CSV table of C-alpha atoms in Angstrom, one decimal:
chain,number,residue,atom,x,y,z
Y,1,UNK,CA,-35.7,45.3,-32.7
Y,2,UNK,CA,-33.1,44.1,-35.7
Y,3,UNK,CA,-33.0,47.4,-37.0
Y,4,UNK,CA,-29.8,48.2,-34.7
Y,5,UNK,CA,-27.8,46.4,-37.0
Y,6,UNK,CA,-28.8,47.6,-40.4
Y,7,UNK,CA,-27.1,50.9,-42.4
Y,8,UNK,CA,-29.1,53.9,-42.7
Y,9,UNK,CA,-29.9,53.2,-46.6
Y,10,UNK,CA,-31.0,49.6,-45.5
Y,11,UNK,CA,-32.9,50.6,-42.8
Y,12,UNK,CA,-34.5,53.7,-45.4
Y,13,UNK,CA,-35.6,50.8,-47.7
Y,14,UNK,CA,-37.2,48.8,-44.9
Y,15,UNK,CA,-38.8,52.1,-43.5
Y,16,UNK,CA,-39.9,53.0,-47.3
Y,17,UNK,CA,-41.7,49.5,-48.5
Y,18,UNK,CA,-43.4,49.4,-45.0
Y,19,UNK,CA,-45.2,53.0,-45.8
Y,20,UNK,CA,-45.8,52.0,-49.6
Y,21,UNK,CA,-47.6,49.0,-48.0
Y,22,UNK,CA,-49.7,50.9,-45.9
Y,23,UNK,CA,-48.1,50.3,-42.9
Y,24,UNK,CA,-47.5,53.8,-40.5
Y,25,UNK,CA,-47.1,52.2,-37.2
Y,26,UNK,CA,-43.7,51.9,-36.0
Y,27,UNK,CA,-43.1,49.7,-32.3
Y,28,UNK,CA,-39.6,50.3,-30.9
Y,29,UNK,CA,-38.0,49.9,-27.4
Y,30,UNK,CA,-35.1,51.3,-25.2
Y,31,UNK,CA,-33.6,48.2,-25.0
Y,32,UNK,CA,-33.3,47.3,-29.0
Y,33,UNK,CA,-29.8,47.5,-30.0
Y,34,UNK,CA,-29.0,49.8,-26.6
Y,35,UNK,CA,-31.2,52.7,-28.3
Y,36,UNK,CA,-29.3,52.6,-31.7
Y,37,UNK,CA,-32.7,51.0,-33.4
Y,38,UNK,CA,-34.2,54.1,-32.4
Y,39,UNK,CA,-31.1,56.4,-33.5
Y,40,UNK,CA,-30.7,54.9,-36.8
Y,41,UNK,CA,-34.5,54.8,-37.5
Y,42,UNK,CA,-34.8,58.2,-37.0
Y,43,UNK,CA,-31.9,59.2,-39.5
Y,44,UNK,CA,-33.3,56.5,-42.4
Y,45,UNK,CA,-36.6,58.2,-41.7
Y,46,UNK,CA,-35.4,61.6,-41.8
Y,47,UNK,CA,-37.3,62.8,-39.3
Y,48,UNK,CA,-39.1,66.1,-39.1
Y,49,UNK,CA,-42.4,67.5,-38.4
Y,50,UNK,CA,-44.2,66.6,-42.0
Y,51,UNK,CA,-43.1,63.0,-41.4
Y,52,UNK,CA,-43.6,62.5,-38.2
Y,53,UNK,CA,-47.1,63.5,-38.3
Y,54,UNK,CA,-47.9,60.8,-40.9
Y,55,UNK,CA,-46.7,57.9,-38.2
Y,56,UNK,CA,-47.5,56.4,-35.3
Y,57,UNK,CA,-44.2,55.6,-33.0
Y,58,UNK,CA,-44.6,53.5,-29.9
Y,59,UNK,CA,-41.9,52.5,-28.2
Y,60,UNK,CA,-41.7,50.6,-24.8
Y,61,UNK,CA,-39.6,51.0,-21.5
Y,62,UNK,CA,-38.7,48.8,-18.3
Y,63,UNK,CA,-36.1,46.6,-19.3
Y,64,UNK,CA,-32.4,47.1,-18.0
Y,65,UNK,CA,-30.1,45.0,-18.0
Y,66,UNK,CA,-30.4,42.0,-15.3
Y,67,UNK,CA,-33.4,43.5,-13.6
Y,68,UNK,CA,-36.8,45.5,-14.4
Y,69,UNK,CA,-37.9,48.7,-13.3
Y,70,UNK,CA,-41.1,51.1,-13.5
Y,71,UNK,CA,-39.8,53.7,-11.0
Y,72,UNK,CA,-40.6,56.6,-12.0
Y,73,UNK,CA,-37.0,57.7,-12.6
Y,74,UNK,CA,-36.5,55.5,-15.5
Y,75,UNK,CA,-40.0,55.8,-17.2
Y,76,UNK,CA,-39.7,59.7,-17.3
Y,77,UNK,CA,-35.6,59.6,-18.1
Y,78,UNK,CA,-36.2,56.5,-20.4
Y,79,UNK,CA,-38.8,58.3,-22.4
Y,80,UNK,CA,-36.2,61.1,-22.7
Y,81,UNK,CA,-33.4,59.6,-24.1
Y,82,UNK,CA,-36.0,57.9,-26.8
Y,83,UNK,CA,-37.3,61.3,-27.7
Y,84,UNK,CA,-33.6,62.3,-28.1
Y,85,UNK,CA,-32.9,59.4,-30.1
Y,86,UNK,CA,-36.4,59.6,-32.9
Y,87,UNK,CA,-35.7,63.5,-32.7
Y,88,UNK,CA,-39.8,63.7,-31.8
Y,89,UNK,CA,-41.4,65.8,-29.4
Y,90,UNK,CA,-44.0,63.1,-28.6
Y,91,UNK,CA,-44.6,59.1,-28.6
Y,92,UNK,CA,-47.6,58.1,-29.4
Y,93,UNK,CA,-47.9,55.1,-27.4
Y,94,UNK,CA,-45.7,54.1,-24.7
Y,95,UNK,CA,-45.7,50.5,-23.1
Y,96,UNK,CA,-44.3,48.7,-20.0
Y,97,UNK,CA,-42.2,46.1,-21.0
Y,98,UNK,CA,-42.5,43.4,-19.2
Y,99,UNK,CA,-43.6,43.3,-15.7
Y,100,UNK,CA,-41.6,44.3,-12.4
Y,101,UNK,CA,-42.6,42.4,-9.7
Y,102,UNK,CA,-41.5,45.3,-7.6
Y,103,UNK,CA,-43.7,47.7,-9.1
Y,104,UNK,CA,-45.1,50.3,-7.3
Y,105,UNK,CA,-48.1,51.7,-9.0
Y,106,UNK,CA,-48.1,54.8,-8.0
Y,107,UNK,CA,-44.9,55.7,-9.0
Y,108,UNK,CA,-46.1,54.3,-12.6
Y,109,UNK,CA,-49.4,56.7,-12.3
Y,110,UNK,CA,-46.9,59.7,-11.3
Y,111,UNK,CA,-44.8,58.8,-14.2
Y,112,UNK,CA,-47.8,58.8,-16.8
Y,113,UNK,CA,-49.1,62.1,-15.5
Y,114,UNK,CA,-45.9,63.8,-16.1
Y,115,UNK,CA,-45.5,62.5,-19.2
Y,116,UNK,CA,-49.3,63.0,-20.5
Y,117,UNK,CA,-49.3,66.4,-18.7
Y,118,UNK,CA,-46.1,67.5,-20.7
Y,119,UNK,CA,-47.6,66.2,-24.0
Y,120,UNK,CA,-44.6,64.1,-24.5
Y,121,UNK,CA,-46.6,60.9,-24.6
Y,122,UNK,CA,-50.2,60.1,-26.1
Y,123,UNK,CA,-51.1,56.9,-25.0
Y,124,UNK,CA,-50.4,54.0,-23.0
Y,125,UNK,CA,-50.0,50.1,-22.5
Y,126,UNK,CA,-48.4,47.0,-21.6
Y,127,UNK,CA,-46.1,44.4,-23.1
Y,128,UNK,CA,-46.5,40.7,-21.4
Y,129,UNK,CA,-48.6,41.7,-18.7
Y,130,UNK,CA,-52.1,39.7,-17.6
Y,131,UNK,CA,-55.2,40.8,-16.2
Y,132,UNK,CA,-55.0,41.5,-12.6
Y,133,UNK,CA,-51.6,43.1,-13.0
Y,134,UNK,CA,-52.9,45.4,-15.8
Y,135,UNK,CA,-55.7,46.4,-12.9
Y,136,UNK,CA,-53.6,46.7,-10.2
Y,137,UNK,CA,-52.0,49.1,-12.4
Y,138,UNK,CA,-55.3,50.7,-13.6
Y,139,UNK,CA,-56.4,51.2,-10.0
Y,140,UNK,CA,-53.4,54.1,-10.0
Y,141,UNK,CA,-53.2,55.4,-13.3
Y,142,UNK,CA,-55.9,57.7,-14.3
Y,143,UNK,CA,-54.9,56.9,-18.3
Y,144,UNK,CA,-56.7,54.5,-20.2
Y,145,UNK,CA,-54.0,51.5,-21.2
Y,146,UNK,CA,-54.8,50.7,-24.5
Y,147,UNK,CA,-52.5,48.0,-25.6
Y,148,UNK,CA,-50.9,44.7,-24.6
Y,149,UNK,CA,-48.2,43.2,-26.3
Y,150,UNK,CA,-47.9,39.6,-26.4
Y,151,UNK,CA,-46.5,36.7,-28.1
Y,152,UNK,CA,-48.9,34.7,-30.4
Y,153,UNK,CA,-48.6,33.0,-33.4
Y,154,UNK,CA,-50.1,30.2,-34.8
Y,155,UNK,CA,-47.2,28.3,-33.7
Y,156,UNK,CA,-47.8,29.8,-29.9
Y,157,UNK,CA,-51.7,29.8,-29.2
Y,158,UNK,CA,-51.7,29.1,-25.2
Y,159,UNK,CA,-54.3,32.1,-25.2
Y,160,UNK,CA,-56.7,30.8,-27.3
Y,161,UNK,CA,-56.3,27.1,-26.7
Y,162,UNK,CA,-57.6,27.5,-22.9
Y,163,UNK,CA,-60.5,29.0,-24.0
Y,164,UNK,CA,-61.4,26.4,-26.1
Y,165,UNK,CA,-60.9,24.0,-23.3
Y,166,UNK,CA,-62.8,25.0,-20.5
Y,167,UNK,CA,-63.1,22.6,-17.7
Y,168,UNK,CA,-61.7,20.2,-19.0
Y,169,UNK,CA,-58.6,17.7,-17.6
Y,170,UNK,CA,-56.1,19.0,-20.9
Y,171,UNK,CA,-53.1,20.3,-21.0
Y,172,UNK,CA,-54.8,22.8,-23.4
Y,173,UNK,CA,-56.9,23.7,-20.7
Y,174,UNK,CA,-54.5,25.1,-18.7
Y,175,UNK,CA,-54.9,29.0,-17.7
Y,176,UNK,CA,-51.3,30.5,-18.1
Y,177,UNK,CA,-52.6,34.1,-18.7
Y,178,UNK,CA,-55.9,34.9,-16.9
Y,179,UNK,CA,-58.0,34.6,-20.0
Y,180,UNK,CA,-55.8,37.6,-21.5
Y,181,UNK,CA,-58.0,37.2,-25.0
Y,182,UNK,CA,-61.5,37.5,-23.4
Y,183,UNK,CA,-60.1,40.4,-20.8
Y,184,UNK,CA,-58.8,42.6,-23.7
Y,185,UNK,CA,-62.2,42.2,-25.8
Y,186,UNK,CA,-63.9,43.0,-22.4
Y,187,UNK,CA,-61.6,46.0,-22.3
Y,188,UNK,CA,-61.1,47.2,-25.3
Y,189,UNK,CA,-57.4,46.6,-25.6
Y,190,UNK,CA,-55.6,46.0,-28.7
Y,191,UNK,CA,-53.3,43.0,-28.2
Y,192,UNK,CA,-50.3,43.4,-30.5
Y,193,UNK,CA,-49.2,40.0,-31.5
Y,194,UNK,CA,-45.3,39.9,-31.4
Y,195,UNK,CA,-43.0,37.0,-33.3
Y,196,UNK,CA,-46.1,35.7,-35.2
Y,197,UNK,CA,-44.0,33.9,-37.4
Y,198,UNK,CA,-41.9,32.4,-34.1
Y,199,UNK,CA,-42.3,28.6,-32.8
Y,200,UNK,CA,-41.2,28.4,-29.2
Y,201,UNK,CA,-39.3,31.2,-27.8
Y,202,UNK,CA,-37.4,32.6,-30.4
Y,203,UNK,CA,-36.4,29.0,-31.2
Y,204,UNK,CA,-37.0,29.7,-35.1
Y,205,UNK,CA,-39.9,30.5,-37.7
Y,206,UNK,CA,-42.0,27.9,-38.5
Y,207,UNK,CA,-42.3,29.0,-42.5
Y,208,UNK,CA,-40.4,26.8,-44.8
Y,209,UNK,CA,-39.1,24.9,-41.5
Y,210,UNK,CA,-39.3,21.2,-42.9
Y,211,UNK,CA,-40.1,20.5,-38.9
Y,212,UNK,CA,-43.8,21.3,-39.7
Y,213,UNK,CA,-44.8,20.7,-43.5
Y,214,UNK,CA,-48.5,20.2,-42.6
Y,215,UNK,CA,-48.7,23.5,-41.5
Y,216,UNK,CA,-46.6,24.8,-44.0
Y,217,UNK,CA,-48.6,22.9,-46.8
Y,218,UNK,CA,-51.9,24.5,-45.5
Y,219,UNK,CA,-50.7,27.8,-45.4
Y,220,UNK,CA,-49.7,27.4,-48.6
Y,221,UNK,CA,-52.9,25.9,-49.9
Y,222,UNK,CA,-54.9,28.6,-48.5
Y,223,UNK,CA,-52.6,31.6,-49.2
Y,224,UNK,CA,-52.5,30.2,-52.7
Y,225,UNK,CA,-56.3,30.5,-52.7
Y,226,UNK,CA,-55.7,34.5,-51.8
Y,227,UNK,CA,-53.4,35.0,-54.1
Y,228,UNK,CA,-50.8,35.8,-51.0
Y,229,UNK,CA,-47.8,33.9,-49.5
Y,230,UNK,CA,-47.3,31.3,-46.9
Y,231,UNK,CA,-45.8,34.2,-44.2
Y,232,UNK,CA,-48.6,36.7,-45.1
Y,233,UNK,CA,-51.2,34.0,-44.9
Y,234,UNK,CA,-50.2,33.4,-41.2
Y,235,UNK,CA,-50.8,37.2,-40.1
Y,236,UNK,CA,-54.0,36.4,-42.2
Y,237,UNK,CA,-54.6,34.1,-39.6
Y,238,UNK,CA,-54.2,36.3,-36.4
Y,239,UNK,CA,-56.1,39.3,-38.4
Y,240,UNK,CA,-58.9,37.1,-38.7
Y,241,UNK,CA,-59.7,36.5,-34.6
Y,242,UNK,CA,-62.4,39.2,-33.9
Y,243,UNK,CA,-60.1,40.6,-31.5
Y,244,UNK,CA,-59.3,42.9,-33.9
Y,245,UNK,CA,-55.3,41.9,-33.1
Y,246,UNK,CA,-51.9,43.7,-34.3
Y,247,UNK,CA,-49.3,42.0,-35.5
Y,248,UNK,CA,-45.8,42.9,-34.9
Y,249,UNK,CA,-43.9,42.2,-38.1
Y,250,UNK,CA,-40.3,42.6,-36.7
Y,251,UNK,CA,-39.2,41.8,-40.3
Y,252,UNK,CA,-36.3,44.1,-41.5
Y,253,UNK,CA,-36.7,42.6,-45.5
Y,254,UNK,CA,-38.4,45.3,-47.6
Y,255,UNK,CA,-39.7,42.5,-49.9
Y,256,UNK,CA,-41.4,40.5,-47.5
Y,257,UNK,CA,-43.1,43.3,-45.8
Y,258,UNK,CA,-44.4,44.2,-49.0
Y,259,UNK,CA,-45.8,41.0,-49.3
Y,260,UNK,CA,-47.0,40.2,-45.8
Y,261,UNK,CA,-48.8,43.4,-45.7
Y,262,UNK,CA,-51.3,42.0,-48.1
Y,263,UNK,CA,-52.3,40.0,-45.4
Y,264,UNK,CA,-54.7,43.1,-45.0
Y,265,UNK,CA,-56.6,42.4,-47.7
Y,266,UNK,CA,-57.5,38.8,-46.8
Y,267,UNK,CA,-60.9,38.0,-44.4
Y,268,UNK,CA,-60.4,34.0,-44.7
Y,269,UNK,CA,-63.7,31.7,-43.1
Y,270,UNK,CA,-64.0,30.3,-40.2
Y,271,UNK,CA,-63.4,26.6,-41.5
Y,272,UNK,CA,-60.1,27.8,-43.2
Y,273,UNK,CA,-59.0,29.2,-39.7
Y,274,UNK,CA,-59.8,26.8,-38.1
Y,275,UNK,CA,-58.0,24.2,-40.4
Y,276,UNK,CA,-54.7,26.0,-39.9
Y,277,UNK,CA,-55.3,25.8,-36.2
Y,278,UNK,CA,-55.6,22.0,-36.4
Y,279,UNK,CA,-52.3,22.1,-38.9
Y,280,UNK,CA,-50.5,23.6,-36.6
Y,281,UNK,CA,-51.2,20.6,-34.5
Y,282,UNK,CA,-53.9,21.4,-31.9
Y,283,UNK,CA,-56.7,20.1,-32.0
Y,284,UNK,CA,-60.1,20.3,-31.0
Y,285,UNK,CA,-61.9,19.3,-28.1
């Protein structure tokens, strides 16, 4: 998403420490930067056919500007002009953005059988959607949807928090998403958590923020334990949910990709999750 403002050589040295770290899998949108995230990516990248067959490249359509839209027109055209713009033949995942309200599914299902039938899109998802409008969606499209993107951090935890307070008269308890977490186990999606490091909505990141030095002193405590920072040690934390979840890293600092990526190498218990859960300030039924 930041990418739109960095030079070709800067974005070439965040693209570079992400695949020295391991990482291959690149999440993009239509909307970032009006399409230029996409353009300058593909230049730092310099794409061709031997590297774009060692990455993954998902990007995600639906958003214009003051309203949404899933008609068919713009998914198809929209998945053009990204093709144009990562000078690919193919995406590997596409997503919905976020939902339109005046979706018509079967214009959706139209769109994804174009697009699958032309081989210029693999797979495809969701971004911010919950259960029943993922199936209302499923009901039409004859594609598996594989992915749903989603805000979580351990600053941001409404998804897990209801589950851990089932009938009961909390605030906790509340169900905001339609038990998103248990329907995407159930499913086999893969949520993709995006601004992990995020408190609120895009208010600010909560490491280093002297607004939350428990938290910050537990990640700390813990990461120091694996040998791994305080940022890396809270994608540790969302790695470690069975869920099998996907952080977003939406960092555009070579450095600190290098070091969050060896979050990857961490498996911490169950009592050290759970104890940067309660940091966090939640607590336990």
């Amino acid at each position: 998403m930041r990418m739109g403002k960095l030079s070709k050589d800067q974005a070439a040295k965040v693209i570079n420490s992400a695949l020295d770290a391991g990482i291959d899998f690149f999440d993009h949108a239509d909307i970032y930067a009006d399409g230029q995230s996409e353009e300058i990516f593909s230049d730092a990248i310099g794409m061709n056919s031997s590297v774009r067959e060692n990455i993954v490249l998902q990007t995600k359509t639906g958003i214009r500007k003051g309203y949404f839209d899933f008609s068919k027109e713009h998914i198809v055209g929209s998945v053009e002009e990204s093709l144009k713009r990562l000078k690919t033949d193919y995406i590997d995942v596409l997503l919905l953005h976020r939902p339109d309200t005046l979706v018509e599914p079967e214009e959706v299902a139209e769109a994804f059988h174009e697009l699958k039938k032309s081989g210029k899109v693999n797979h495809f998802g969701v971004s911010n959607h919950n259960p029943l409008q993922i199936e209302l969606l499923k009901k039409y499209v004859e594609q598996d949807l594989i992915v749903n993107q989603l805000q979580l951090s351990v600053m941001h935890t409404g998804m897990i928090d209801k589950g851990l307070y089932v009938n009961m008269k909390h605030e906790n308890g509340l169900d905001r998403d339609g038990s998103l977490l248990d329907y995407s186990r159930l499913h086999n999606m893969t949520i993709q958590a995006w601004s992990p490091f995020q408190y609120g909505f895009f208010e600010g990141v909560f490491v280093d923020h002297d607004q939350f030095p428990e938290l910050n002193e537990k990640l700390k405590e813990i990461g120091d334990k694996y040998g791994i920072n305080k940022s890396a040690t809270a994608i540790a934390w969302i790695l470690r949910h069975p869920a099998r979840i996907q952080p977003i890293l939406g960092s555009m600092n070579p450095e600190r990709i290098t070091n969050i990526a060896k979050a990857s190498e961490v498996v911490m218990t169950r009592e050290e999750w759970y104890e940067i859960y309660r940091a966090a300030g939640n607590e336990l039924p």
